[in-house]
């Protein structure tokens, strides 16, 4: 079903047999999850600076309610993998992901976390894509991506969350 | 005959004192819980907007009108998040800690007068009831930190213990100075004593000093920057609530803001006259005009003003170190409050205040 | 062959700071042994962002490996590129046009400003003050805008190439920087108002993490860290490259050696950078933006070492060429962060946990630069 | 002190070292067994001494290994490259200079990690970048890693 832009509670799917209550409960929960994505403070290299830029006053992700960056994975909803993941970092990333409570989302920011990026060939210590370690929801291309691209990715993630079915 | 049964029931309910008490208690509980919920939502929204204004940003503005539903979304999300207890933790204590913290925060509401006659419990020792009850929260914090089985949590909890126990003294001593001036620990009596002017104006410099000390010490007691050592984000990731998620985290966050409201309400009541409008001595006309503004607006306005000051601290100052924190209390605030108390006593005895 | 190291005693209370921790500026991992709040020992564990850049460079050509250096110390990307370009130019004995020298120096100083602004932001954030972050990013965004106009990239530039620049600078390059400097000079005083004079900030930094001159020399510290200890080590003065020998600027040297001195050195360096930029902007000569360099570069056999002063200290490139292939036989990047980090255990022994954070903030570490 | 003067002095004290002028700095070639003594001599005996260790790294040549020290004298503004040659590629070993410059500790760990050169007398030699479980020394020229490395 297509999303209507002005509808704050888009319903995931049409329910031909009724099921009115659950579908509306679904949309309310999705609305709250989508509009309150708390990212984990997790940046490994260059992309982390652009992630910080996205938080800064010029781009200001607080407008969307993302500004509550949590340092502990228990309280975060979203990992933005900002930077290269090396062989040594991989178990740490996996552990951080496991420590997050459900529902959890992942954005792979930048070429390194999508595929290894510039560190694809001739390197012995870089994971060729963070999706070898944890499932990724949204990929943002760039080396590093601009802050606008990250904001767009987060809005896309919101749309994705609004389309999920919980019950 | 049957048609008068409801009437009889009504008569029975309205005349039986025990039932009336039960009814009152139930109504109070509902009122407090809804008040706490609304306060939490509003204060967190206010904090985010104040922070944004100080940092040249806009703050939340997508959900609801200028982002007013943002905290609603956050709360709903936290409620629907996976409840989580770490494997090696002490499960019972881990569960109990946020409950204790939130309970102590809510209990402190009892003696605070919101407007003339609007008070849950007109307690004779109200001034001491509030810090006494509020400091129970340290047990919850220690419990949570210890039960989490996490080193960061433990360090945060220990810091919090040292901090709250120390700053309790300054809070108490600065409250005593107003008690000395009014001769009563009852909030209503204290407010009535400010009918001809607020204590912050009537009590000369010693009361101003005691207000400043109260503000500093109570900021420390509710663990906010520059005294947020127990959850120091850049040192201990999230301090004592590192392992908490979902609804339990929501309880901790709510307790923090409710505590902030209680502390600010006490400050507003003791130093700015609570719901008492701005009265100046015997300027009858002026006082009369001021009386047209309802007491609850005065109360909320003053409280929000104090809350704003505390938020202002948070978004400007860096954090103290643990030894500096304890030095500040034991070497500066405590001696100053003691001397200040002496001054206030002299002023009261000599009748120098207005 | 591999010795298993019993690093710290099992019975000690050990706190793992990092690899995911808000104030390790990336993925540094510190194992600290504590007693209560007091730190007994600090052991850095590195390698969480070891991307094998040195091994990769051995398979890339001389023109290609420079882009990897932008991703090492990403806050000093222009300077890293410059170091490699200079090393290659020296080996080939190429003289670049004057215009190139001017523009390279301007870009380096702008990078230094941007890097120090980000350090200031992170310094406030680490000590618990959030607002400096936003003030500094406001100023930094303006510089990244200039970079973007010049080379199309905000962070990883790859603009300085052997023999010159990738492209010519756009119209109005100098004017734009001049306008920026005028506004920035006014906002720089806000930095002082917010943090420098703050009593809590001074209390957190004065006398914390003291590093003496002798220790700075022994640990090989460079940059603002060493200069705050009274050790003169500015490569721009000792081994002038590009335009630096023709400019008038001071090397900021303080003697206290504590975190506050390091803070003051960086703030003063920002003023010096503004001064340097002002001297350069008016006199950019006309000319080519590249000297003639072959498309495929082959260095003569031998080894070549080139230092530049980045925002964090002395960055060195050591290229070993066998004279036959078009890629380096061995390349080593001497990163300033690694040596500065080596002094951290010494500086924080006996301090509090909060001090460790303050000292790390004042060292201004960039972890990909340390791990490479 | 000028380089020429130093060369004369070193010819007396260390007759086994040779000089090379291939790059913009003077290079001293020496065997690993004497390298520590030479560096200590340069730091303490020579006046003005070489007080700064600018860089410490290693090179893997086909049949031997070299540890490279780049020294710098702040007083006379002289730079030197010292290349100490280790002939045994299978179990390379040399003496650590951590007691002269404590800052060399991490650098030597790095060389041990990436080249497998064992530094005797080092306080805490460990694989600082790759971790203890890593097999092989990746910056050696004959290093192969079929799992992680994709070569063009």
PDB file of N, CA and C in Angstrom, chain A residues 26-55:
ATOM      1  N   UNK A  26      -0.932  -1.279  15.960  1.00  0.00           N
ATOM      2  CA  UNK A  26       0.287  -1.393  15.180  1.00  0.00           C
ATOM      3  C   UNK A  26       0.794  -0.040  14.720  1.00  0.00           C
ATOM      4  N   UNK A  27      -0.123   0.730  14.157  1.00  0.00           N
ATOM      5  CA  UNK A  27       0.336   1.996  13.576  1.00  0.00           C
ATOM      6  C   UNK A  27       0.767   2.961  14.659  1.00  0.00           C
ATOM      7  N   UNK A  28       0.126   2.882  15.822  1.00  0.00           N
ATOM      8  CA  UNK A  28       0.543   3.782  16.901  1.00  0.00           C
ATOM      9  C   UNK A  28       1.930   3.390  17.404  1.00  0.00           C
ATOM     10  N   UNK A  29       2.151   2.101  17.582  1.00  0.00           N
ATOM     11  CA  UNK A  29       3.473   1.656  18.049  1.00  0.00           C
ATOM     12  C   UNK A  29       4.534   2.006  17.022  1.00  0.00           C
ATOM     13  N   UNK A  30       4.223   1.771  15.759  1.00  0.00           N
ATOM     14  CA  UNK A  30       5.193   2.102  14.719  1.00  0.00           C
ATOM     15  C   UNK A  30       5.480   3.592  14.690  1.00  0.00           C
ATOM     16  N   UNK A  31       4.431   4.364  14.892  1.00  0.00           N
ATOM     17  CA  UNK A  31       4.633   5.826  14.908  1.00  0.00           C
ATOM     18  C   UNK A  31       5.609   6.205  16.009  1.00  0.00           C
ATOM     19  N   UNK A  32       5.422   5.612  17.204  1.00  0.00           N
ATOM     20  CA  UNK A  32       6.306   5.987  18.307  1.00  0.00           C
ATOM     21  C   UNK A  32       7.726   5.495  18.050  1.00  0.00           C
ATOM     22  N   UNK A  33       7.865   4.300  17.489  1.00  0.00           N
ATOM     23  CA  UNK A  33       9.212   3.785  17.241  1.00  0.00           C
ATOM     24  C   UNK A  33       9.923   4.578  16.162  1.00  0.00           C
ATOM     25  N   UNK A  34       9.166   4.958  15.158  1.00  0.00           N
ATOM     26  CA  UNK A  34       9.791   5.664  14.045  1.00  0.00           C
ATOM     27  C   UNK A  34      10.245   7.051  14.465  1.00  0.00           C
ATOM     28  N   UNK A  35       9.488   7.679  15.341  1.00  0.00           N
ATOM     29  CA  UNK A  35       9.817   9.057  15.672  1.00  0.00           C
ATOM     30  C   UNK A  35      10.738   9.191  16.864  1.00  0.00           C
ATOM     31  N   UNK A  36      11.167   8.088  17.400  1.00  0.00           N
ATOM     32  CA  UNK A  36      12.062   8.179  18.537  1.00  0.00           C
ATOM     33  C   UNK A  36      13.196   7.189  18.379  1.00  0.00           C
ATOM     34  N   UNK A  37      14.034   7.437  17.363  1.00  0.00           N
ATOM     35  CA  UNK A  37      15.168   6.548  17.126  1.00  0.00           C
ATOM     36  C   UNK A  37      16.367   7.096  17.868  1.00  0.00           C
ATOM     37  N   UNK A  38      16.766   6.416  18.922  1.00  0.00           N
ATOM     38  CA  UNK A  38      17.925   6.890  19.666  1.00  0.00           C
ATOM     39  C   UNK A  38      19.161   6.162  19.164  1.00  0.00           C
ATOM     40  N   UNK A  39      20.093   6.886  18.560  1.00  0.00           N
ATOM     41  CA  UNK A  39      21.270   6.204  18.021  1.00  0.00           C
ATOM     42  C   UNK A  39      22.295   5.900  19.107  1.00  0.00           C
ATOM     43  N   UNK A  40      23.050   4.850  18.868  1.00  0.00           N
ATOM     44  CA  UNK A  40      24.163   4.513  19.746  1.00  0.00           C
ATOM     45  C   UNK A  40      25.363   5.362  19.346  1.00  0.00           C
ATOM     46  N   UNK A  41      26.117   5.851  20.326  1.00  0.00           N
ATOM     47  CA  UNK A  41      27.337   6.593  19.998  1.00  0.00           C
ATOM     48  C   UNK A  41      28.360   5.587  19.522  1.00  0.00           C
ATOM     49  N   UNK A  42      28.468   5.417  18.242  1.00  0.00           N
ATOM     50  CA  UNK A  42      29.367   4.412  17.709  1.00  0.00           C
ATOM     51  C   UNK A  42      29.952   4.921  16.410  1.00  0.00           C
ATOM     52  N   UNK A  43      31.178   5.382  16.457  1.00  0.00           N
ATOM     53  CA  UNK A  43      31.835   5.818  15.238  1.00  0.00           C
ATOM     54  C   UNK A  43      33.236   5.283  15.250  1.00  0.00           C
ATOM     55  N   UNK A  44      33.657   4.650  14.160  1.00  0.00           N
ATOM     56  CA  UNK A  44      35.000   4.107  14.187  1.00  0.00           C
ATOM     57  C   UNK A  44      35.987   5.003  13.465  1.00  0.00           C
ATOM     58  N   UNK A  45      35.579   5.636  12.373  1.00  0.00           N
ATOM     59  CA  UNK A  45      36.576   6.481  11.704  1.00  0.00           C
ATOM     60  C   UNK A  45      35.910   7.689  11.074  1.00  0.00           C
ATOM     61  N   UNK A  46      36.350   8.043   9.866  1.00  0.00           N
ATOM     62  CA  UNK A  46      36.012   9.329   9.259  1.00  0.00           C
ATOM     63  C   UNK A  46      34.516   9.629   9.296  1.00  0.00           C
ATOM     64  N   UNK A  47      33.682   8.618   9.012  1.00  0.00           N
ATOM     65  CA  UNK A  47      32.252   8.853   8.927  1.00  0.00           C
ATOM     66  C   UNK A  47      31.695   9.385  10.245  1.00  0.00           C
ATOM     67  N   UNK A  48      32.376   9.078  11.345  1.00  0.00           N
ATOM     68  CA  UNK A  48      31.898   9.556  12.638  1.00  0.00           C
ATOM     69  C   UNK A  48      31.847  11.075  12.667  1.00  0.00           C
ATOM     70  N   UNK A  49      32.787  11.717  11.960  1.00  0.00           N
ATOM     71  CA  UNK A  49      32.798  13.179  11.959  1.00  0.00           C
ATOM     72  C   UNK A  49      31.567  13.700  11.227  1.00  0.00           C
ATOM     73  N   UNK A  50      31.221  13.034  10.114  1.00  0.00           N
ATOM     74  CA  UNK A  50      30.033  13.468   9.389  1.00  0.00           C
ATOM     75  C   UNK A  50      28.773  13.158  10.188  1.00  0.00           C
ATOM     76  N   UNK A  51      28.832  12.087  10.991  1.00  0.00           N
ATOM     77  CA  UNK A  51      27.696  11.800  11.851  1.00  0.00           C
ATOM     78  C   UNK A  51      27.541  12.904  12.888  1.00  0.00           C
ATOM     79  N   UNK A  52      28.682  13.367  13.421  1.00  0.00           N
ATOM     80  CA  UNK A  52      28.615  14.480  14.366  1.00  0.00           C
ATOM     81  C   UNK A  52      28.103  15.737  13.675  1.00  0.00           C
ATOM     82  N   UNK A  53      28.500  15.920  12.419  1.00  0.00           N
ATOM     83  CA  UNK A  53      27.996  17.074  11.678  1.00  0.00           C
ATOM     84  C   UNK A  53      26.489  17.020  11.562  1.00  0.00           C
ATOM     85  N   UNK A  54      25.960  15.809  11.370  1.00  0.00           N
ATOM     86  CA  UNK A  54      24.510  15.684  11.248  1.00  0.00           C
ATOM     87  C   UNK A  54      23.827  16.082  12.544  1.00  0.00           C
ATOM     88  N   UNK A  55      24.533  15.952  13.656  1.00  0.00           N
ATOM     89  CA  UNK A  55      23.962  16.382  14.928  1.00  0.00           C
ATOM     90  C   UNK A  55      24.117  17.874  15.139  1.00  0.00           C
TER      91      UNK A  55
END
